[in-house]
CSV table of C-alpha atoms and ligand atoms in Angstrom, one decimal:
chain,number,residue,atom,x,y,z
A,10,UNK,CA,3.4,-15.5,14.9
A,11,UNK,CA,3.0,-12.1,13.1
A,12,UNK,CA,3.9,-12.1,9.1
A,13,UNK,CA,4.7,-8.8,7.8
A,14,UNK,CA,3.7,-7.7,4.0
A,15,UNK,CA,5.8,-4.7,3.2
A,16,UNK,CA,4.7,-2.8,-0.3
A,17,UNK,CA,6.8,-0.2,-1.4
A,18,UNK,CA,6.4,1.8,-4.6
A,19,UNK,CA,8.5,4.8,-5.4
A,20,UNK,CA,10.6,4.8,-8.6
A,21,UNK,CA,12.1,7.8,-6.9
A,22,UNK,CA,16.2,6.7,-6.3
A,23,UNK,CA,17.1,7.7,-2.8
A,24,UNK,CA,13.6,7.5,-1.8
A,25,UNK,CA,12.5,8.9,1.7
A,26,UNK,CA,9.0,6.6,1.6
A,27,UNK,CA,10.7,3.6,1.4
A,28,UNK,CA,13.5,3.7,3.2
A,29,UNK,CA,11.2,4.6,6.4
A,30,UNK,CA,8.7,1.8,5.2
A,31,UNK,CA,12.1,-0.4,5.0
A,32,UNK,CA,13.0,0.2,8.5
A,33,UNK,CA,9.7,0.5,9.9
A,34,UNK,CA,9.3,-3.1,8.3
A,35,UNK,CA,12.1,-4.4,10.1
A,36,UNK,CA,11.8,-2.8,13.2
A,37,UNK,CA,8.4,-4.6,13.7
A,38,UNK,CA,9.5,-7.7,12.4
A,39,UNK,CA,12.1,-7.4,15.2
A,40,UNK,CA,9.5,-7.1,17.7
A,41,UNK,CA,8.4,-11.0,16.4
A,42,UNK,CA,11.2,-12.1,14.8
A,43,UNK,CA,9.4,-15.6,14.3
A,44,UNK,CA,6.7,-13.9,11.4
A,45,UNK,CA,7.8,-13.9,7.9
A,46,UNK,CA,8.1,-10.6,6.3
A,47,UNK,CA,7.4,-10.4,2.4
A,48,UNK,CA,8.7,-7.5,0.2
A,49,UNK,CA,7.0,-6.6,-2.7
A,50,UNK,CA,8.9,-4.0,-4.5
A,51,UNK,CA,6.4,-2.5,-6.6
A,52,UNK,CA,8.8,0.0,-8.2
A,53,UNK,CA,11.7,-2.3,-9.2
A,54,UNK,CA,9.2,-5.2,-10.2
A,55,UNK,CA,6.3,-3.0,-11.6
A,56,UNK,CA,2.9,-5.1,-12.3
A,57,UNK,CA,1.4,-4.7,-15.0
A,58,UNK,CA,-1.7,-2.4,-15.4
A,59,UNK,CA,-4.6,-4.3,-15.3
A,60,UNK,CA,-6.1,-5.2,-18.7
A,61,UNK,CA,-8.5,-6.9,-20.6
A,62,UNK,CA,-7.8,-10.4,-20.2
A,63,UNK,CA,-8.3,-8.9,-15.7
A,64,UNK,CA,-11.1,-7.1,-16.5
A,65,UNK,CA,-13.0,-10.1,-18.4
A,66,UNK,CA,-11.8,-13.1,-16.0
A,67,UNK,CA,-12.7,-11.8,-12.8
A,68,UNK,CA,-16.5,-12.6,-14.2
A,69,UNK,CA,-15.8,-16.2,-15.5
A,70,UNK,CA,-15.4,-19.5,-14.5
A,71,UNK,CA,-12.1,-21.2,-14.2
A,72,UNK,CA,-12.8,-23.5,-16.8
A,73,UNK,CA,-13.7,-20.8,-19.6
A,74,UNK,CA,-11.0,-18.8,-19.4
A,75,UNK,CA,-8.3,-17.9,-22.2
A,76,UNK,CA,-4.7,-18.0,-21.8
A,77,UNK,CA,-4.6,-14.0,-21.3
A,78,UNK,CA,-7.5,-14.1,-18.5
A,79,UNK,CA,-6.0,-16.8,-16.4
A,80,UNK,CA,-2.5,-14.9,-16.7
A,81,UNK,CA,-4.2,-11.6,-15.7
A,82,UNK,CA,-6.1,-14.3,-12.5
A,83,UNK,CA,-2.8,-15.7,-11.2
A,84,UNK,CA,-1.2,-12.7,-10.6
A,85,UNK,CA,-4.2,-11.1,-8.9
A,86,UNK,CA,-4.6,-14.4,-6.5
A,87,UNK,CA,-0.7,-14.2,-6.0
A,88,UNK,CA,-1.0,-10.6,-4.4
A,89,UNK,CA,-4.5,-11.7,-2.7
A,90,UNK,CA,-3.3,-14.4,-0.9
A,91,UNK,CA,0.0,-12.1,-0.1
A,92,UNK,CA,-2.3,-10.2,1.6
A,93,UNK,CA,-4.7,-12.5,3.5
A,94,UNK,CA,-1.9,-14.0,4.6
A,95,UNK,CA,-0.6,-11.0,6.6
A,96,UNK,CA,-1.3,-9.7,9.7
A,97,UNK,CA,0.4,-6.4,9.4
A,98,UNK,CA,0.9,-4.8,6.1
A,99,UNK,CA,3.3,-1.4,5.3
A,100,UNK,CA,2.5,0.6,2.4
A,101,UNK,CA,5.2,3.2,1.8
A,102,UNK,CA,4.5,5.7,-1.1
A,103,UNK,CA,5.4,9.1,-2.8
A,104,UNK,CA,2.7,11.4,-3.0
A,105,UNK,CA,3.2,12.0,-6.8
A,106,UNK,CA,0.6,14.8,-8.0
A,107,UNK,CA,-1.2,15.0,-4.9
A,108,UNK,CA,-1.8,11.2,-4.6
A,109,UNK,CA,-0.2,7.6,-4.8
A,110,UNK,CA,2.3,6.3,-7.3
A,111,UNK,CA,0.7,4.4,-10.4
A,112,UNK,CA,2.3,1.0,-9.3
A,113,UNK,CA,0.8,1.1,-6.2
A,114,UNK,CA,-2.4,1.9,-7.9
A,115,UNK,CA,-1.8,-1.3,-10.2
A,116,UNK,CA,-1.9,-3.3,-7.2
A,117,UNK,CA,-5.0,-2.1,-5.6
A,118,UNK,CA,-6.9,-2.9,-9.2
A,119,UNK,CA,-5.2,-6.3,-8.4
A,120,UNK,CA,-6.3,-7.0,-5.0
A,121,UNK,CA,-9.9,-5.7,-5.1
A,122,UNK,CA,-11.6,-8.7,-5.7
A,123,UNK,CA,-15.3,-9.9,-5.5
A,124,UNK,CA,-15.5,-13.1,-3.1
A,125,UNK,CA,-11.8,-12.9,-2.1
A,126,UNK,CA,-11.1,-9.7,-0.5
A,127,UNK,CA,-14.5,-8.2,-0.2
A,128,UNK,CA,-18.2,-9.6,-0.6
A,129,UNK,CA,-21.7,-7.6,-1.0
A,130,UNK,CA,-23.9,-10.1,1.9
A,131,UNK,CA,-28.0,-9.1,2.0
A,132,UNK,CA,-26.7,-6.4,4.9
A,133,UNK,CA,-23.9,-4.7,2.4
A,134,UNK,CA,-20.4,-4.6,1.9
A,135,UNK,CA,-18.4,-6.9,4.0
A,136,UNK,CA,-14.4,-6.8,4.0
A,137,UNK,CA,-13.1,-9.8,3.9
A,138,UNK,CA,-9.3,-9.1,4.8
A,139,UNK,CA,-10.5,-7.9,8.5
A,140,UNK,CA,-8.4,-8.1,11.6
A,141,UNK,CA,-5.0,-6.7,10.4
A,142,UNK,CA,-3.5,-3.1,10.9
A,143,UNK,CA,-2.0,-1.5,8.4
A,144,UNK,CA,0.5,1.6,8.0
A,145,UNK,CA,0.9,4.0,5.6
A,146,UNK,CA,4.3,6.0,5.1
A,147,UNK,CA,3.7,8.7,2.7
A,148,UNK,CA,6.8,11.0,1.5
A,149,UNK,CA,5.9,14.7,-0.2
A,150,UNK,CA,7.4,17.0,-0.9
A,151,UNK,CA,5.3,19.6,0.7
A,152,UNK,CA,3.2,19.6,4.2
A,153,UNK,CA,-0.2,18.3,3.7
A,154,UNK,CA,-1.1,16.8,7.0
A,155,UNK,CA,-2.2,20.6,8.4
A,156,UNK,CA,-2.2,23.8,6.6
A,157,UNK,CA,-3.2,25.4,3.4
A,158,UNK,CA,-2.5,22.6,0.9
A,159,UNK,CA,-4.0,19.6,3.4
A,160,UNK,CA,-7.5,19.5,1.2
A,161,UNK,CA,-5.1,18.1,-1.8
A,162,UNK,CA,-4.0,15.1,0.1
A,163,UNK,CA,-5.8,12.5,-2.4
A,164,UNK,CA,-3.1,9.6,-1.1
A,165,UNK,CA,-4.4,9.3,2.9
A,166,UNK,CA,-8.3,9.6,1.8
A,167,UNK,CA,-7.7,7.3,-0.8
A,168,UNK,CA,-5.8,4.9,0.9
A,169,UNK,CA,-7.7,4.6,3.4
A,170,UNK,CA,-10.7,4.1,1.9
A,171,UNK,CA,-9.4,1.2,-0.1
A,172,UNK,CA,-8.2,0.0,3.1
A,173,UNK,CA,-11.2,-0.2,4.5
A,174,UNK,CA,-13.7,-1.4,1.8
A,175,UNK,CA,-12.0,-4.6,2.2
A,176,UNK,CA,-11.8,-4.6,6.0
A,177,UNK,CA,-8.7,-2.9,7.5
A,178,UNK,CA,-10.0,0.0,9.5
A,179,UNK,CA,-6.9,-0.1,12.1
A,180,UNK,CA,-4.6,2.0,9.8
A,181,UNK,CA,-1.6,4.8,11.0
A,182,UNK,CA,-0.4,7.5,8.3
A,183,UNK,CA,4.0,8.0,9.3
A,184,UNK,CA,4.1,10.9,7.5
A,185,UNK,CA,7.5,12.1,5.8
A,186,UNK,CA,6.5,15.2,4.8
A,187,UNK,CA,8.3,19.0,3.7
A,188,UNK,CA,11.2,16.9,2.2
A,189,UNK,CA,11.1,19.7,-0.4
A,190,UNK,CA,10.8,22.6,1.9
A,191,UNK,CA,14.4,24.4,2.7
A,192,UNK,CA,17.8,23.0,2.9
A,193,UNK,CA,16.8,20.7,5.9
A,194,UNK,CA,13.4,20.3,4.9
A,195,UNK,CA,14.0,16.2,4.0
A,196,UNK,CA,16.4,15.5,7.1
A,197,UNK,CA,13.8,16.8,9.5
A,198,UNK,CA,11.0,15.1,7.8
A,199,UNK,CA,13.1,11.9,8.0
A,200,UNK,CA,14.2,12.3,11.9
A,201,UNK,CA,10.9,12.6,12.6
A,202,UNK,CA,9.6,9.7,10.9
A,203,UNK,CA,12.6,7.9,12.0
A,204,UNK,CA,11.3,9.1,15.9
A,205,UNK,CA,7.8,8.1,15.3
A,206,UNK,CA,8.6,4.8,13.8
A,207,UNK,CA,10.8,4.2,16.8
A,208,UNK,CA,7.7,4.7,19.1
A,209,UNK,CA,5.1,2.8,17.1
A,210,UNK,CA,8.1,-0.6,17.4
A,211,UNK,CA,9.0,0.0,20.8
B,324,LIG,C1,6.5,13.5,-10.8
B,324,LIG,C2,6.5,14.0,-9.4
B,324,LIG,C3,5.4,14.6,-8.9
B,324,LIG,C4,5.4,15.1,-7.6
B,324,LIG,N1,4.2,15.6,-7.1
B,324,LIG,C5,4.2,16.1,-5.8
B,324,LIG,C6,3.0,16.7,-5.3
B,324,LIG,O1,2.0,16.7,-5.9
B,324,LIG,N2,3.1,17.3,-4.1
B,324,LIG,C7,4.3,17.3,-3.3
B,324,LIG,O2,4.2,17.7,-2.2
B,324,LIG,N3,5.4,16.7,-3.8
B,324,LIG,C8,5.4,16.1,-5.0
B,324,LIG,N4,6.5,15.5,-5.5
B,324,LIG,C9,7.7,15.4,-4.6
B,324,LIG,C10,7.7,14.1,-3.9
B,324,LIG,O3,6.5,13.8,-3.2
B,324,LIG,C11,8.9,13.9,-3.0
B,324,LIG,O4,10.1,13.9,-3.8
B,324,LIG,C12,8.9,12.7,-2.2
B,324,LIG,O5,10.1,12.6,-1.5
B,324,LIG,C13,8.7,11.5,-3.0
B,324,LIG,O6,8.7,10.3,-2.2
B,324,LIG,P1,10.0,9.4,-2.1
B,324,LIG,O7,11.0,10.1,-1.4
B,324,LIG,O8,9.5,8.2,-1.4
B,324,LIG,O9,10.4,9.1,-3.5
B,324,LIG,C14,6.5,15.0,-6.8
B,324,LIG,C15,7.7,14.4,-7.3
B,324,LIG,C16,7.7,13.9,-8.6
B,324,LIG,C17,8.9,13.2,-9.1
C-alpha cells in the first residue's frame, strides 16, 4: 500500500500548479488505488505563520507548556505525522517572486522539527523522513529551468534542500513553466506537464 500526501498552495484562482499537482495526485493514486491520498490545501486552509508560542514549545517539555505553545505543537505534529505517514508526497506551487508561495513556506516552519523529522547524531545531520520520493510541480510565469533567468529559480534550490535535510533525496521538479509568455504560452506549458505527468504514472 502506497499513501499519497498532496500539498498544494497557490491562492492563484485557475491555478496551473495545482491543477497538474491535482491530477498528477490522482493519476498515481490510480496506479495503487488501495493507498490513501491526503489533501492539504494550503491556500484555501492557510496555517498560520509560525509564532511565538512555536518558536518557545519546540524547546520544552510537554508538561510545561502554555495553552498557546501546545496549540502552536499540535498543529506542527498533525502535518509531521501527515508526512511520515506518506510514502509519496506532491508539492505543487507558484513561483511567486522568484520562489515559493508563503503558505507553503508556513508549512515547512511546521514540519522541520528536531527529533521528529530530522536529528543531529555524533556523525551529523540525519533525516528522519527517508525512503519516500517526492515531486515538485512548480508554475511561473516565465522559463527558469534553462536560459537567462534560470539563476533566479529560488523555489527548486530551496525546495529541495528542505527536502533533503530531512531525508527525501528522490525528488522530480514537473515544471509548468512560460504560462505568461505569448498567447499560448500557459496551454503549452500545461500540455506538456500534462505529457510528462502521463509518463511519470504510466
Ligand atoms: C504576486 C505574483 C508574483 C509573481 N512572481 C513571479 C515571478 O517572480 N516570476 C515568474 O516567472 N512569474 C511570477 N508570477 C506569475 C506566476 O508564477 C504564474 O501566474 C503562475 O501561473 C502561478 O502559479 P499558479 O498557476 O499555480 O497559480 C507571479 C504572480 C504573482 C501573482
Amino acid at each position: 500500500m502506497s499513501s499519497i500526501l498532496l500539498l498544494t498552495a497557490s491562492p492563484r484562482p485557475g491555478s496551473f500548479s495545482t491543477q497538474i499537482a491535482i491530477e498528477l495526485a490522482e493519476r498515481l493514486q490510480a496506479v495503487n488505488p488501495a493507498g490513501a491520498l491526503i489533501h492539504r490545501d494550503l491556500a484555501a486552509y492557510p496555517l498560520p505563520h509560525m509564532d511565538g508560542g512555536f518558536t518557545t514549545g519546540i524547546h520544552k517539555p510537554a508538561e510545561d507548556l502554555t495553552a498557546a505553545e501546545a496549540a502552536a505543537l499540535r498543529l506542527s505534529d498533525e502535518l509531521v505525522a501527515e508526512i511520515l505517514a506518506a510514502d509519496t508526497l506532491v508539492i505543487g506551487t507558484a513561483f511567486i517572486n522568484f520562489n515559493i508561495t508563503s503558505n507553503l513556506k508556513s508549512w515547512i516552519d511546521y514540519i522541520g522539527r528536531a527529533g521528529k523529522t530530522f536529528q543531529y547524531t555524533a556523525s551529523g545531520l540525519e533525516g528522519l523522513a527517508k525512503g519516500k520520493k517526492a515531486y515538485i510541480v512548480l508554475a511561473s510565469g516565465g522559463i527558469y529551468s534553462e536560459g537567462p533567468a534560470a539563476a533566479l529559480d529560488h523555489a527548486t534550490p530551496y525546495l529541495k534542500s528542505v527536502l533533503a535535510f530531512i531525508g527525501i533525496t528522490d525528488v522530480e521538479v514537473i515544471r509548468v513553466e512560460g504560462v505568461n509568455r505569448g498567447a499560448d504560452g500557459a496551454a503549452n506549458a500545461v500540455t506538456a506537464a500534462r505529457a510528462r505527468i502521463a509518463r511519470i504514472a504510466a
